PDB file of C-alpha atoms and ligand atoms in Angstrom:
ATOM      1  CA  MET T 103     -24.377  26.049 -28.976  1.00 47.00           C
ATOM      2  CA  ALA T 104     -22.912  27.607 -32.385  1.00 49.00           C
ATOM      3  CA  LEU T 105     -19.753  27.351 -33.793  1.00 52.00           C
ATOM      4  CA  GLN T 106     -17.714  31.311 -34.548  1.00 48.00           C
ATOM      5  CA  THR T 107     -17.863  30.889 -37.620  1.00 55.00           C
ATOM      6  CA  VAL T 108     -21.507  30.797 -39.877  1.00 63.00           C
ATOM      7  CA  ASN T 109     -20.274  28.937 -43.256  1.00 71.00           C
ATOM      8  CA  MET T 110     -21.673  32.203 -45.084  1.00 76.00           C
ATOM      9  CA  LYS T 111     -21.881  29.729 -48.735  1.00 78.00           C
ATOM     10  CA  ASP T 112     -25.132  29.293 -49.529  1.00 91.00           C
ATOM     11  CA  MET T 113     -26.846  31.735 -46.982  1.00 93.00           C
ATOM     12  CA  GLU T 114     -29.684  33.031 -49.060  1.00 94.00           C
ATOM     13  CA  THR T 115     -30.259  29.435 -50.555  1.00 96.00           C
ATOM     14  CA  LYS T 116     -30.313  27.984 -47.257  1.00 96.00           C
ATOM     15  CA  LEU T 117     -33.102  31.071 -46.088  1.00 96.00           C
ATOM     16  CA  GLU T 118     -35.063  30.049 -48.678  1.00 97.00           C
ATOM     17  CA  ILE T 119     -35.439  26.482 -48.464  1.00 98.00           C
ATOM     18  CA  LEU T 120     -35.856  27.619 -43.962  1.00 98.00           C
ATOM     19  CA  ASN T 121     -38.382  29.647 -45.313  1.00 98.00           C
ATOM     20  CA  ILE T 122     -40.527  27.261 -47.307  1.00 98.00           C
ATOM     21  CA  ILE T 123     -40.459  24.080 -44.674  1.00 98.00           C
ATOM     22  CA  LYS T 124     -42.430  26.641 -42.792  1.00 98.00           C
ATOM     23  CA  GLU T 125     -45.201  27.704 -45.521  1.00 97.00           C
ATOM     24  CA  TRP T 126     -46.127  24.362 -46.051  1.00 98.00           C
ATOM     25  CA  ASP T 127     -48.478  21.644 -43.539  1.00 98.00           C
ATOM     26  CA  THR T 128     -47.656  18.674 -44.783  1.00 98.00           C
ATOM     27  CA  ILE T 129     -43.325  17.962 -45.785  1.00 98.00           C
ATOM     28  CA  ILE T 130     -41.876  14.791 -47.056  1.00 98.00           C
ATOM     29  CA  ILE T 131     -39.019  13.374 -47.242  1.00 98.00           C
ATOM     30  CA  HIS T 132     -36.632  11.657 -49.822  1.00 98.00           C
ATOM     31  CA  ARG T 133     -33.935   9.438 -51.010  1.00 98.00           C
ATOM     32  CA  HIS T 134     -31.476   7.619 -53.181  1.00 97.00           C
ATOM     33  CA  GLU T 135     -32.192   4.009 -54.111  1.00 94.00           C
ATOM     34  CA  ARG T 136     -29.472   1.032 -51.338  1.00 89.00           C
ATOM     35  CA  PRO T 137     -29.669   3.679 -48.283  1.00 94.00           C
ATOM     36  CA  ASP T 138     -26.381   4.052 -47.590  1.00 94.00           C
ATOM     37  CA  PRO T 139     -26.412   5.903 -43.522  1.00 97.00           C
ATOM     38  CA  ASP T 140     -25.940  10.046 -45.483  1.00 98.00           C
ATOM     39  CA  ALA T 141     -29.176   9.109 -47.629  1.00 98.00           C
ATOM     40  CA  ILE T 142     -30.788   8.023 -44.312  1.00 98.00           C
ATOM     41  CA  GLY T 143     -28.991  10.230 -42.174  1.00 98.00           C
ATOM     42  CA  SER T 144     -29.426  13.506 -43.968  1.00 98.00           C
ATOM     43  CA  GLN T 145     -33.917  12.469 -44.066  1.00 98.00           C
ATOM     44  CA  CYS T 146     -34.411  11.487 -41.303  1.00 98.00           C
ATOM     45  CA  GLY T 147     -32.167  13.949 -39.337  1.00 98.00           C
ATOM     46  CA  LEU T 148     -34.180  16.406 -41.540  1.00 98.00           C
ATOM     47  CA  ALA T 149     -37.049  15.218 -40.215  1.00 98.00           C
ATOM     48  CA  GLU T 150     -37.015  15.476 -36.794  1.00 98.00           C
ATOM     49  CA  LEU T 151     -34.907  18.308 -37.636  1.00 98.00           C
ATOM     50  CA  ILE T 152     -38.616  20.131 -38.170  1.00 98.00           C
ATOM     51  CA  LYS T 153     -40.877  17.523 -35.964  1.00 98.00           C
ATOM     52  CA  ALA T 154     -38.407  18.716 -33.211  1.00 98.00           C
ATOM     53  CA  ASN T 155     -39.643  22.959 -34.353  1.00 98.00           C
ATOM     54  CA  PHE T 156     -42.815  22.480 -35.567  1.00 98.00           C
ATOM     55  CA  PRO T 157     -44.449  19.975 -33.820  1.00 98.00           C
ATOM     56  CA  GLU T 158     -47.658  21.250 -35.812  1.00 98.00           C
ATOM     57  CA  LYS T 159     -46.872  19.967 -39.614  1.00 98.00           C
ATOM     58  CA  SER T 160     -46.476  16.118 -40.793  1.00 98.00           C
ATOM     59  CA  VAL T 161     -43.221  15.654 -41.415  1.00 98.00           C
ATOM     60  CA  PHE T 162     -43.440  11.559 -43.878  1.00 98.00           C
ATOM     61  CA  THR T 163     -40.207   9.728 -45.215  1.00 98.00           C
ATOM     62  CA  ALA T 164     -40.580   8.164 -48.206  1.00 98.00           C
ATOM     63  CA  GLY T 165     -38.512   5.180 -50.058  1.00 97.00           C
ATOM     64  CA  SER T 166     -38.231   1.102 -49.261  1.00 95.00           C
ATOM     65  CA  SER T 167     -37.289   0.259 -46.088  1.00 91.00           C
ATOM     66  CA  THR T 168     -33.803   0.805 -43.850  1.00 88.00           C
ATOM     67  CA  GLY T 169     -32.922  -2.949 -44.239  1.00 86.00           C
ATOM     68  CA  ASN T 170     -29.845  -4.083 -42.906  1.00 85.00           C
ATOM     69  CA  LEU T 171     -29.326   0.552 -41.671  1.00 93.00           C
ATOM     70  CA  SER T 172     -32.820   0.068 -39.366  1.00 95.00           C
ATOM     71  CA  PHE T 173     -31.268   0.610 -36.521  1.00 96.00           C
ATOM     72  CA  LEU T 174     -30.743   4.224 -38.219  1.00 98.00           C
ATOM     73  CA  ALA T 175     -34.201   4.885 -38.373  1.00 97.00           C
ATOM     74  CA  ASP T 176     -37.620   3.438 -40.431  1.00 96.00           C
ATOM     75  CA  MET T 177     -39.919   4.821 -42.312  1.00 97.00           C
ATOM     76  CA  THR T 178     -42.542   7.831 -42.345  1.00 97.00           C
ATOM     77  CA  PRO T 179     -44.456   6.835 -45.682  1.00 96.00           C
ATOM     78  CA  PRO T 180     -46.607   9.393 -46.798  1.00 97.00           C
ATOM     79  CA  ASP T 181     -49.821   7.883 -48.497  1.00 97.00           C
ATOM     80  CA  LYS T 182     -50.684   9.302 -51.928  1.00 96.00           C
ATOM     81  CA  GLU T 183     -53.550  11.473 -50.904  1.00 97.00           C
ATOM     82  CA  ASP T 184     -50.582  13.076 -48.696  1.00 97.00           C
ATOM     83  CA  TYR T 185     -49.144  14.906 -51.356  1.00 98.00           C
ATOM     84  CA  GLU T 186     -51.589  16.788 -52.362  1.00 96.00           C
ATOM     85  CA  ASN T 187     -50.659  20.166 -50.720  1.00 96.00           C
ATOM     86  CA  ALA T 188     -47.052  18.763 -50.111  1.00 98.00           C
ATOM     87  CA  LEU T 189     -43.897  19.608 -50.306  1.00 98.00           C
ATOM     88  CA  VAL T 190     -41.387  17.222 -51.324  1.00 98.00           C
ATOM     89  CA  ILE T 191     -37.250  17.855 -50.055  1.00 98.00           C
ATOM     90  CA  VAL T 192     -34.396  14.889 -51.765  1.00 98.00           C
ATOM     91  CA  THR T 193     -31.514  14.768 -50.558  1.00 98.00           C
ATOM     92  CA  ASP T 194     -28.608  13.547 -51.138  1.00 98.00           C
ATOM     93  CA  THR T 195     -29.625  12.082 -55.029  1.00 97.00           C
ATOM     94  CA  ALA T 196     -27.980  13.511 -57.772  1.00 94.00           C
ATOM     95  CA  ASN T 197     -30.140  12.170 -60.176  1.00 93.00           C
ATOM     96  CA  VAL T 198     -34.055  12.072 -60.421  1.00 95.00           C
ATOM     97  CA  LYS T 199     -34.175   8.088 -61.350  1.00 93.00           C
ATOM     98  CA  ARG T 200     -32.807   7.310 -58.505  1.00 94.00           C
ATOM     99  CA  ILE T 201     -35.092   8.842 -56.066  1.00 97.00           C
ATOM    100  CA  ASP T 202     -36.625   6.243 -54.735  1.00 97.00           C
ATOM    101  CA  GLY T 203     -39.939   6.146 -53.666  1.00 95.00           C
ATOM    102  CA  LYS T 204     -41.656   7.300 -57.067  1.00 92.00           C
ATOM    103  CA  ASP T 205     -44.904   9.627 -56.879  1.00 96.00           C
ATOM    104  CA  TYR T 206     -42.249  12.801 -55.312  1.00 96.00           C
ATOM    105  CA  HIS T 207     -43.081  14.294 -59.076  1.00 95.00           C
ATOM    106  CA  LEU T 208     -46.957  14.379 -57.012  1.00 97.00           C
ATOM    107  CA  GLY T 209     -45.967  17.307 -54.487  1.00 97.00           C
ATOM    108  CA  LYS T 210     -47.177  21.031 -55.019  1.00 96.00           C
ATOM    109  CA  GLN T 211     -43.510  21.969 -54.201  1.00 96.00           C
ATOM    110  CA  TRP T 212     -40.235  21.233 -54.861  1.00 96.00           C
ATOM    111  CA  ILE T 213     -36.264  20.822 -53.186  1.00 98.00           C
ATOM    112  CA  LYS T 214     -33.183  19.104 -53.605  1.00 98.00           C
ATOM    113  CA  ILE T 215     -30.490  19.035 -50.770  1.00 98.00           C
ATOM    114  CA  ASP T 216     -27.668  17.024 -52.683  1.00 97.00           C
ATOM    115  CA  HIS T 217     -23.860  17.182 -52.603  1.00 96.00           C
ATOM    116  CA  HIS T 218     -22.278  15.334 -55.415  1.00 93.00           C
ATOM    117  CA  PRO T 219     -21.378  17.597 -58.684  1.00 88.00           C
ATOM    118  CA  LEU T 220     -24.651  19.207 -60.349  1.00 87.00           C
ATOM    119  CA  ASP T 221     -25.724  16.350 -63.562  1.00 81.00           C
ATOM    120  CA  ASP T 222     -29.400  16.080 -63.158  1.00 90.00           C
ATOM    121  CA  SER T 223     -31.191  19.505 -62.213  1.00 93.00           C
ATOM    122  CA  TYR T 224     -34.691  18.804 -60.717  1.00 94.00           C
ATOM    123  CA  GLY T 225     -36.877  20.911 -57.880  1.00 93.00           C
ATOM    124  CA  GLU T 226     -37.644  24.720 -57.931  1.00 93.00           C
ATOM    125  CA  ILE T 227     -34.698  25.027 -55.800  1.00 95.00           C
ATOM    126  CA  GLU T 228     -31.159  23.152 -56.186  1.00 96.00           C
ATOM    127  CA  TRP T 229     -29.045  23.536 -52.765  1.00 97.00           C
ATOM    128  CA  VAL T 230     -26.102  22.376 -54.150  1.00 96.00           C
ATOM    129  CA  ASN T 231     -22.544  22.652 -51.861  1.00 95.00           C
ATOM    130  CA  THR T 232     -20.372  19.794 -53.686  1.00 94.00           C
ATOM    131  CA  GLU T 233     -17.968  21.097 -50.359  1.00 94.00           C
ATOM    132  CA  ALA T 234     -19.565  19.247 -47.731  1.00 96.00           C
ATOM    133  CA  SER T 235     -18.674  16.041 -47.119  1.00 97.00           C
ATOM    134  CA  SER T 236     -22.439  14.616 -47.173  1.00 98.00           C
ATOM    135  CA  CYS T 237     -25.760  15.903 -47.473  1.00 98.00           C
ATOM    136  CA  SER T 238     -25.895  15.125 -43.454  1.00 98.00           C
ATOM    137  CA  GLU T 239     -23.357  17.959 -42.585  1.00 98.00           C
ATOM    138  CA  MET T 240     -25.857  20.573 -45.193  1.00 97.00           C
ATOM    139  CA  ILE T 241     -28.412  19.712 -42.740  1.00 98.00           C
ATOM    140  CA  ALA T 242     -26.311  20.228 -40.043  1.00 98.00           C
ATOM    141  CA  ASP T 243     -24.887  23.188 -41.828  1.00 96.00           C
ATOM    142  CA  LEU T 244     -28.931  24.301 -42.480  1.00 97.00           C
ATOM    143  CA  TRP T 245     -28.925  23.757 -37.979  1.00 97.00           C
ATOM    144  CA  ILE T 246     -25.879  26.125 -37.322  1.00 95.00           C
ATOM    145  CA  THR T 247     -27.107  28.677 -39.152  1.00 94.00           C
ATOM    146  CA  PHE T 248     -30.338  29.636 -37.915  1.00 95.00           C
ATOM    147  CA  PRO T 249     -29.383  27.914 -34.488  1.00 93.00           C
ATOM    148  CA  GLU T 250     -32.382  30.818 -33.358  1.00 94.00           C
ATOM    149  CA  GLU T 251     -35.069  28.964 -35.865  1.00 95.00           C
ATOM    150  CA  LEU T 252     -33.497  25.538 -35.376  1.00 97.00           C
ATOM    151  CA  SER T 253     -33.062  23.102 -32.325  1.00 97.00           C
ATOM    152  CA  MET T 254     -31.141  20.354 -32.675  1.00 98.00           C
ATOM    153  CA  THR T 255     -32.717  17.344 -30.801  1.00 98.00           C
ATOM    154  CA  THR T 256     -30.337  13.782 -29.424  1.00 98.00           C
ATOM    155  CA  GLU T 257     -32.080  11.860 -32.277  1.00 98.00           C
ATOM    156  CA  ALA T 258     -31.342  14.370 -34.743  1.00 98.00           C
ATOM    157  CA  ALA T 259     -28.073  14.489 -34.095  1.00 98.00           C
ATOM    158  CA  ARG T 260     -27.280  10.299 -34.270  1.00 98.00           C
ATOM    159  CA  LEU T 261     -29.336  10.658 -37.848  1.00 98.00           C
ATOM    160  CA  LEU T 262     -26.273  13.361 -39.124  1.00 98.00           C
ATOM    161  CA  TYR T 263     -23.377  12.410 -38.036  1.00 98.00           C
ATOM    162  CA  ALA T 264     -23.844   8.740 -38.765  1.00 98.00           C
ATOM    163  CA  GLY T 265     -24.404  10.803 -42.250  1.00 98.00           C
ATOM    164  CA  ILE T 266     -21.331  12.199 -41.693  1.00 98.00           C
ATOM    165  CA  VAL T 267     -19.377   9.652 -40.256  1.00 98.00           C
ATOM    166  CA  GLY T 268     -20.642   7.256 -43.667  1.00 96.00           C
ATOM    167  CA  ASP T 269     -19.748   9.693 -46.717  1.00 95.00           C
ATOM    168  CA  THR T 270     -16.328   9.918 -44.953  1.00 96.00           C
ATOM    169  CA  ASN T 271     -15.927   7.023 -43.791  1.00 90.00           C
ATOM    170  CA  ARG T 272     -14.418   7.628 -40.415  1.00 94.00           C
ATOM    171  CA  PHE T 273     -12.914  10.775 -41.860  1.00 96.00           C
ATOM    172  CA  LEU T 274     -10.927   9.680 -43.599  1.00 89.00           C
ATOM    173  CA  TYR T 275     -11.799  10.597 -46.934  1.00 87.00           C
ATOM    174  CA  ASN T 276     -10.861  14.100 -48.636  1.00 85.00           C
ATOM    175  CA  GLY T 277     -14.072  15.499 -48.474  1.00 92.00           C
ATOM    176  CA  THR T 278     -13.639  15.481 -44.720  1.00 96.00           C
ATOM    177  CA  SER T 279     -12.406  19.355 -43.708  1.00 95.00           C
ATOM    178  CA  PRO T 280     -11.786  21.778 -41.063  1.00 94.00           C
ATOM    179  CA  TYR T 281     -16.153  21.920 -41.185  1.00 95.00           C
ATOM    180  CA  THR T 282     -16.585  18.340 -41.441  1.00 97.00           C
ATOM    181  CA  MET T 283     -15.185  18.161 -37.848  1.00 97.00           C
ATOM    182  CA  GLN T 284     -16.158  21.295 -36.090  1.00 96.00           C
ATOM    183  CA  ILE T 285     -19.874  20.679 -36.817  1.00 96.00           C
ATOM    184  CA  THR T 286     -19.057  16.240 -36.120  1.00 98.00           C
ATOM    185  CA  ALA T 287     -17.842  18.335 -32.429  1.00 97.00           C
ATOM    186  CA  GLU T 288     -20.925  19.862 -32.480  1.00 97.00           C
ATOM    187  CA  LEU T 289     -23.547  16.862 -32.815  1.00 98.00           C
ATOM    188  CA  MET T 290     -21.330  14.719 -30.821  1.00 98.00           C
ATOM    189  CA  LYS T 291     -22.250  17.474 -27.592  1.00 97.00           C
ATOM    190  CA  TYR T 292     -25.763  15.806 -27.613  1.00 98.00           C
ATOM    191  CA  SER T 293     -26.102  12.582 -25.645  1.00 97.00           C
ATOM    192  CA  PHE T 294     -26.706   9.608 -27.948  1.00 98.00           C
ATOM    193  CA  SER T 295     -23.430   7.045 -27.847  1.00 97.00           C
ATOM    194  CA  HIS T 296     -21.000   7.744 -31.018  1.00 96.00           C
ATOM    195  CA  THR T 297     -19.577   4.090 -29.523  1.00 96.00           C
ATOM    196  CA  ASP T 298     -22.567   2.507 -29.844  1.00 97.00           C
ATOM    197  CA  LEU T 299     -23.417   4.081 -33.678  1.00 97.00           C
ATOM    198  CA  ASN T 300     -20.392   3.374 -34.786  1.00 96.00           C
ATOM    199  CA  ASN T 301     -20.427  -0.624 -33.850  1.00 96.00           C
ATOM    200  CA  GLU T 302     -23.176  -1.076 -34.951  1.00 96.00           C
ATOM    201  CA  MET T 303     -22.243   0.609 -38.441  1.00 93.00           C
ATOM    202  CA  ASN T 304     -19.343  -1.578 -38.177  1.00 91.00           C
ATOM    203  CA  VAL T 305     -20.646  -5.151 -37.810  1.00 90.00           C
ATOM    204  CA  ILE T 306     -20.345  -6.835 -41.108  1.00 88.00           C
ATOM    205  CA  LYS T 307     -22.235  -9.585 -41.269  1.00 85.00           C
ATOM    206  CA  PRO T 308     -20.652 -13.269 -42.240  1.00 90.00           C
ATOM    207  CA  PRO T 309     -21.192 -13.480 -45.611  1.00 89.00           C
ATOM    208  CA  LEU T 310     -20.214 -10.705 -46.120  1.00 89.00           C
ATOM    209  CA  ALA T 311     -16.801 -11.118 -43.868  1.00 92.00           C
ATOM    210  CA  LYS T 312     -16.264 -13.994 -47.271  1.00 92.00           C
ATOM    211  CA  LEU T 313     -16.590 -11.310 -50.228  1.00 94.00           C
ATOM    212  CA  MET T 314     -14.230  -9.502 -48.768  1.00 94.00           C
ATOM    213  CA  GLY T 315     -11.564 -12.253 -48.405  1.00 94.00           C
ATOM    214  CA  TYR T 316     -12.343 -12.994 -51.492  1.00 95.00           C
ATOM    215  CA  VAL T 317     -11.914  -9.353 -52.917  1.00 95.00           C
ATOM    216  CA  LEU T 318      -8.970  -9.199 -51.462  1.00 94.00           C
ATOM    217  CA  ASP T 319      -7.634 -12.432 -53.272  1.00 95.00           C
ATOM    218  CA  GLN T 320      -8.326 -12.237 -56.697  1.00 95.00           C
ATOM    219  CA  PHE T 321      -8.208  -8.196 -57.578  1.00 95.00           C
ATOM    220  CA  SER T 322      -5.129  -8.339 -59.821  1.00 95.00           C
ATOM    221  CA  VAL T 323      -4.061  -4.304 -60.060  1.00 97.00           C
ATOM    222  CA  SER T 324      -1.692  -3.639 -63.050  1.00 97.00           C
ATOM    223  CA  GLU T 325       1.364  -1.992 -63.502  1.00 97.00           C
ATOM    224  CA  GLU T 326      -0.754   1.289 -63.929  1.00 97.00           C
ATOM    225  CA  GLY T 327      -2.320   1.264 -60.315  1.00 97.00           C
ATOM    226  CA  VAL T 328      -5.431  -0.071 -61.796  1.00 98.00           C
ATOM    227  CA  GLY T 329      -6.957  -2.899 -60.049  1.00 97.00           C
ATOM    228  CA  HIS T 330     -10.333  -4.567 -60.295  1.00 97.00           C
ATOM    229  CA  ILE T 331     -12.372  -7.309 -60.076  1.00 97.00           C
ATOM    230  CA  ILE T 332     -15.483  -9.299 -61.837  1.00 97.00           C
ATOM    231  CA  ILE T 333     -18.089 -10.593 -58.703  1.00 96.00           C
ATOM    232  CA  ASP T 334     -20.702 -12.461 -60.645  1.00 95.00           C
ATOM    233  CA  GLN T 335     -23.936 -13.614 -59.438  1.00 96.00           C
ATOM    234  CA  SER T 336     -22.904 -17.019 -59.541  1.00 95.00           C
ATOM    235  CA  THR T 337     -19.831 -16.055 -57.270  1.00 94.00           C
ATOM    236  CA  LEU T 338     -22.319 -13.726 -55.437  1.00 93.00           C
ATOM    237  CA  LYS T 339     -25.549 -16.528 -54.849  1.00 93.00           C
ATOM    238  CA  GLU T 340     -22.640 -19.046 -54.186  1.00 92.00           C
ATOM    239  CA  MET T 341     -21.833 -16.811 -51.465  1.00 91.00           C
ATOM    240  CA  GLY T 342     -25.325 -15.614 -50.406  1.00 90.00           C
ATOM    241  CA  ILE T 343     -24.470 -12.248 -51.102  1.00 90.00           C
ATOM    242  CA  GLU T 344     -27.203  -9.911 -51.959  1.00 87.00           C
ATOM    243  CA  ASP T 345     -25.767  -7.008 -54.980  1.00 86.00           C
ATOM    244  CA  LYS T 346     -26.953  -4.302 -52.617  1.00 79.00           C
ATOM    245  CA  ASP T 347     -24.965  -6.338 -49.792  1.00 81.00           C
ATOM    246  CA  THR T 348     -21.736  -5.443 -51.832  1.00 89.00           C
ATOM    247  CA  ASN T 349     -20.924  -1.798 -51.076  1.00 84.00           C
ATOM    248  CA  GLY T 350     -19.645  -3.494 -47.793  1.00 85.00           C
ATOM    249  CA  VAL T 351     -16.016  -3.786 -49.859  1.00 93.00           C
ATOM    250  CA  VAL T 352     -15.758  -1.063 -52.544  1.00 93.00           C
ATOM    251  CA  SER T 353     -13.675   0.672 -50.187  1.00 89.00           C
ATOM    252  CA  LEU T 354     -11.888  -2.060 -50.117  1.00 92.00           C
ATOM    253  CA  PRO T 355      -8.627  -2.593 -52.337  1.00 94.00           C
ATOM    254  CA  GLY T 356      -7.663   0.998 -51.671  1.00 91.00           C
ATOM    255  CA  SER T 357      -4.962   0.173 -48.779  1.00 89.00           C
ATOM    256  CA  ILE T 358      -3.516  -1.849 -50.849  1.00 93.00           C
ATOM    257  CA  GLU T 359      -0.006  -0.762 -51.939  1.00 93.00           C
ATOM    258  CA  GLY T 360       0.646   0.779 -55.528  1.00 95.00           C
ATOM    259  CA  VAL T 361      -3.452   0.460 -56.079  1.00 97.00           C
ATOM    260  CA  LYS T 362      -4.672   3.662 -57.243  1.00 97.00           C
ATOM    261  CA  THR T 363      -7.718   3.901 -58.614  1.00 98.00           C
ATOM    262  CA  TRP T 364     -10.251   1.406 -58.576  1.00 98.00           C
ATOM    263  CA  GLY T 365     -12.781  -1.546 -60.066  1.00 98.00           C
ATOM    264  CA  ILE T 366     -15.855  -3.167 -58.614  1.00 97.00           C
ATOM    265  CA  PHE T 367     -17.367  -5.332 -60.927  1.00 97.00           C
ATOM    266  CA  VAL T 368     -20.184  -6.703 -59.741  1.00 97.00           C
ATOM    267  CA  GLN T 369     -22.512  -8.975 -62.212  1.00 97.00           C
ATOM    268  CA  GLN T 370     -26.559  -8.071 -61.809  1.00 96.00           C
ATOM    269  CA  THR T 371     -29.489 -10.532 -61.815  1.00 94.00           C
ATOM    270  CA  ASP T 372     -29.708  -8.855 -65.427  1.00 96.00           C
ATOM    271  CA  GLY T 373     -26.737 -10.384 -66.688  1.00 96.00           C
ATOM    272  CA  HIS T 374     -25.065  -6.726 -66.786  1.00 97.00           C
ATOM    273  CA  TYR T 375     -21.862  -5.748 -64.111  1.00 98.00           C
ATOM    274  CA  ARG T 376     -22.627  -2.557 -61.546  1.00 97.00           C
ATOM    275  CA  CYS T 377     -19.559  -0.307 -62.457  1.00 97.00           C
ATOM    276  CA  ARG T 378     -18.204   1.533 -58.942  1.00 97.00           C
ATOM    277  CA  LEU T 379     -15.168   3.349 -59.427  1.00 98.00           C
ATOM    278  CA  ARG T 380     -12.381   4.666 -56.736  1.00 97.00           C
ATOM    279  CA  SER T 381      -9.255   6.750 -56.508  1.00 96.00           C
ATOM    280  CA  LYS T 382      -7.470   8.706 -54.919  1.00 94.00           C
ATOM    281  CA  GLY T 383      -6.315  10.469 -57.914  1.00 95.00           C
ATOM    282  CA  PRO T 384      -6.944   9.963 -60.746  1.00 97.00           C
ATOM    283  CA  VAL T 385      -9.869  11.567 -61.941  1.00 97.00           C
ATOM    284  CA  ILE T 386     -12.640   9.413 -62.953  1.00 97.00           C
ATOM    285  CA  ASN T 387     -16.419  10.948 -63.002  1.00 95.00           C
ATOM    286  CA  GLN T 388     -15.755  11.661 -66.339  1.00 97.00           C
ATOM    287  CA  ILE T 389     -15.357   7.525 -67.134  1.00 98.00           C
ATOM    288  CA  ALA T 390     -18.135   6.712 -65.260  1.00 97.00           C
ATOM    289  CA  LYS T 391     -20.702   8.832 -67.155  1.00 96.00           C
ATOM    290  CA  GLU T 392     -19.530   7.328 -70.953  1.00 98.00           C
ATOM    291  CA  HIS T 393     -21.156   4.688 -69.321  1.00 98.00           C
ATOM    292  CA  ASP T 394     -24.006   5.114 -68.048  1.00 96.00           C
ATOM    293  CA  GLY T 395     -22.469   6.141 -65.184  1.00 95.00           C
ATOM    294  CA  GLY T 396     -21.025  10.289 -63.096  1.00 92.00           C
ATOM    295  CA  GLY T 397     -20.854  10.579 -59.781  1.00 89.00           C
ATOM    296  CA  HIS T 398     -17.412  12.588 -58.083  1.00 86.00           C
ATOM    297  CA  PRO T 399     -14.318  12.472 -59.339  1.00 92.00           C
ATOM    298  CA  LEU T 400     -12.656  10.137 -57.528  1.00 93.00           C
ATOM    299  CA  ALA T 401     -15.976   8.093 -56.355  1.00 93.00           C
ATOM    300  CA  SER T 402     -18.317   7.517 -59.337  1.00 95.00           C
ATOM    301  CA  GLY T 403     -20.086   4.521 -60.147  1.00 95.00           C
ATOM    302  CA  ALA T 404     -21.093   3.514 -63.867  1.00 97.00           C
ATOM    303  CA  ASN T 405     -22.941   0.492 -65.734  1.00 98.00           C
ATOM    304  CA  ALA T 406     -21.254  -1.979 -68.377  1.00 98.00           C
ATOM    305  CA  ALA T 407     -23.298  -4.076 -70.534  1.00 98.00           C
ATOM    306  CA  ASP T 408     -20.959  -7.165 -70.981  1.00 97.00           C
ATOM    307  CA  LYS T 409     -16.876  -7.218 -70.033  1.00 97.00           C
ATOM    308  CA  GLU T 410     -15.655  -5.573 -72.971  1.00 98.00           C
ATOM    309  CA  GLU T 411     -16.977  -2.436 -71.420  1.00 98.00           C
ATOM    310  CA  ILE T 412     -14.994  -3.498 -68.595  1.00 98.00           C
ATOM    311  CA  GLU T 413     -12.339  -3.194 -70.602  1.00 98.00           C
ATOM    312  CA  ALA T 414     -12.755   0.033 -71.856  1.00 98.00           C
ATOM    313  CA  ILE T 415     -13.426   1.462 -68.363  1.00 98.00           C
ATOM    314  CA  LEU T 416     -10.170  -0.281 -66.996  1.00 98.00           C
ATOM    315  CA  ASN T 417      -8.662   1.300 -70.291  1.00 98.00           C
ATOM    316  CA  LYS T 418      -9.060   4.187 -69.359  1.00 98.00           C
ATOM    317  CA  MET T 419      -8.665   4.295 -65.788  1.00 98.00           C
ATOM    318  CA  LYS T 420      -5.415   2.719 -67.133  1.00 98.00           C
ATOM    319  CA  GLN T 421      -4.368   6.877 -68.797  1.00 98.00           C
ATOM    320  CA  ALA T 422      -6.476   8.166 -66.153  1.00 98.00           C
ATOM    321  CA  ALA T 423      -3.827   6.819 -63.557  1.00 98.00           C
ATOM    322  CA  ASP T 424      -0.625   7.734 -66.218  1.00 97.00           C
ATOM    323  CA  SER T 425      -1.777  11.039 -67.159  1.00 96.00           C
ATOM    324  CA  TRP T 426      -2.852  11.357 -62.917  1.00 96.00           C
ATOM    325  CA  GLU T 427       0.609   9.785 -62.497  1.00 94.00           C
ATOM    326  CA  SER T 428       2.380  12.619 -65.250  1.00 94.00           C
ATOM    327  CA  SER T 429       1.430  15.829 -63.673  1.00 92.00           C
ATOM    328  CA  LYS T 430       2.619  15.869 -60.015  1.00 85.00           C
TER     329      LYS T 430
HETATM  330 MN1   MN L 645     -24.447  11.195 -49.332  1.00 71.46          MN
END
């Protein structure tokens, strides 16, 4: 097994995390709300690894049910008492307020493992690797780094593979590195069916297919190359779609000719708009930060109180697109 070259990055932190995991009998793993495959893959992949290598430990996975992604894993939630003598690990979650399962603070020790830019420090140990494609890649990296101490299982490999495929949009996003491909190749040596898994991840429910049609039809692009669409509550209701299902259309506008950066603005039940900002070059996370959000340079989330604030965000994106164009 094992790669020829172990990733030496963050070696001390990885060793520290492995040692802390060994010390605790009870380990509770959290991830972010509205989970995506990487949130579940990193959380449950790590849980599988720990359970397989340290069978005497009690390992729990906390957070709301996984809904559409239950083919990946179901949660094994702890009771409140389980936190009394537990290590809490949070994966794939940049901000404390996005942690799913609000009892995380009851644990006795706290570790953060994440690949988002470091906005909100938390945990006694923070392992943040913004070069990793996904948090699942980081968990696989932990395994590759300590192959004598951690052996992989087919189920953990399946979960970590799903997380990497999810966060890289099937290896298309710029976070995909040669190391991502090497790690994925190692995971593919385990005997899960990646074809079945990919097929399951690619299933689109009919209401989402309708929304995709709506987005492609109604989407507009400015002369600066900034695309946007606003989806209001009445449209969601008409199509029988909930906000959480709109994830499936976020990458869609990226393939329309001339689009450099784009925003999908979905009205929430309280009237405000959840903004998903994406980019093929212009940096947009600073804009997201100025509007109650944050994230990666090319993929961020924000919030807009009303259409005027959406307009303000779009104007900043136009400036970002222009200055990116002139810096080329
Ligand atoms: Mn992620």
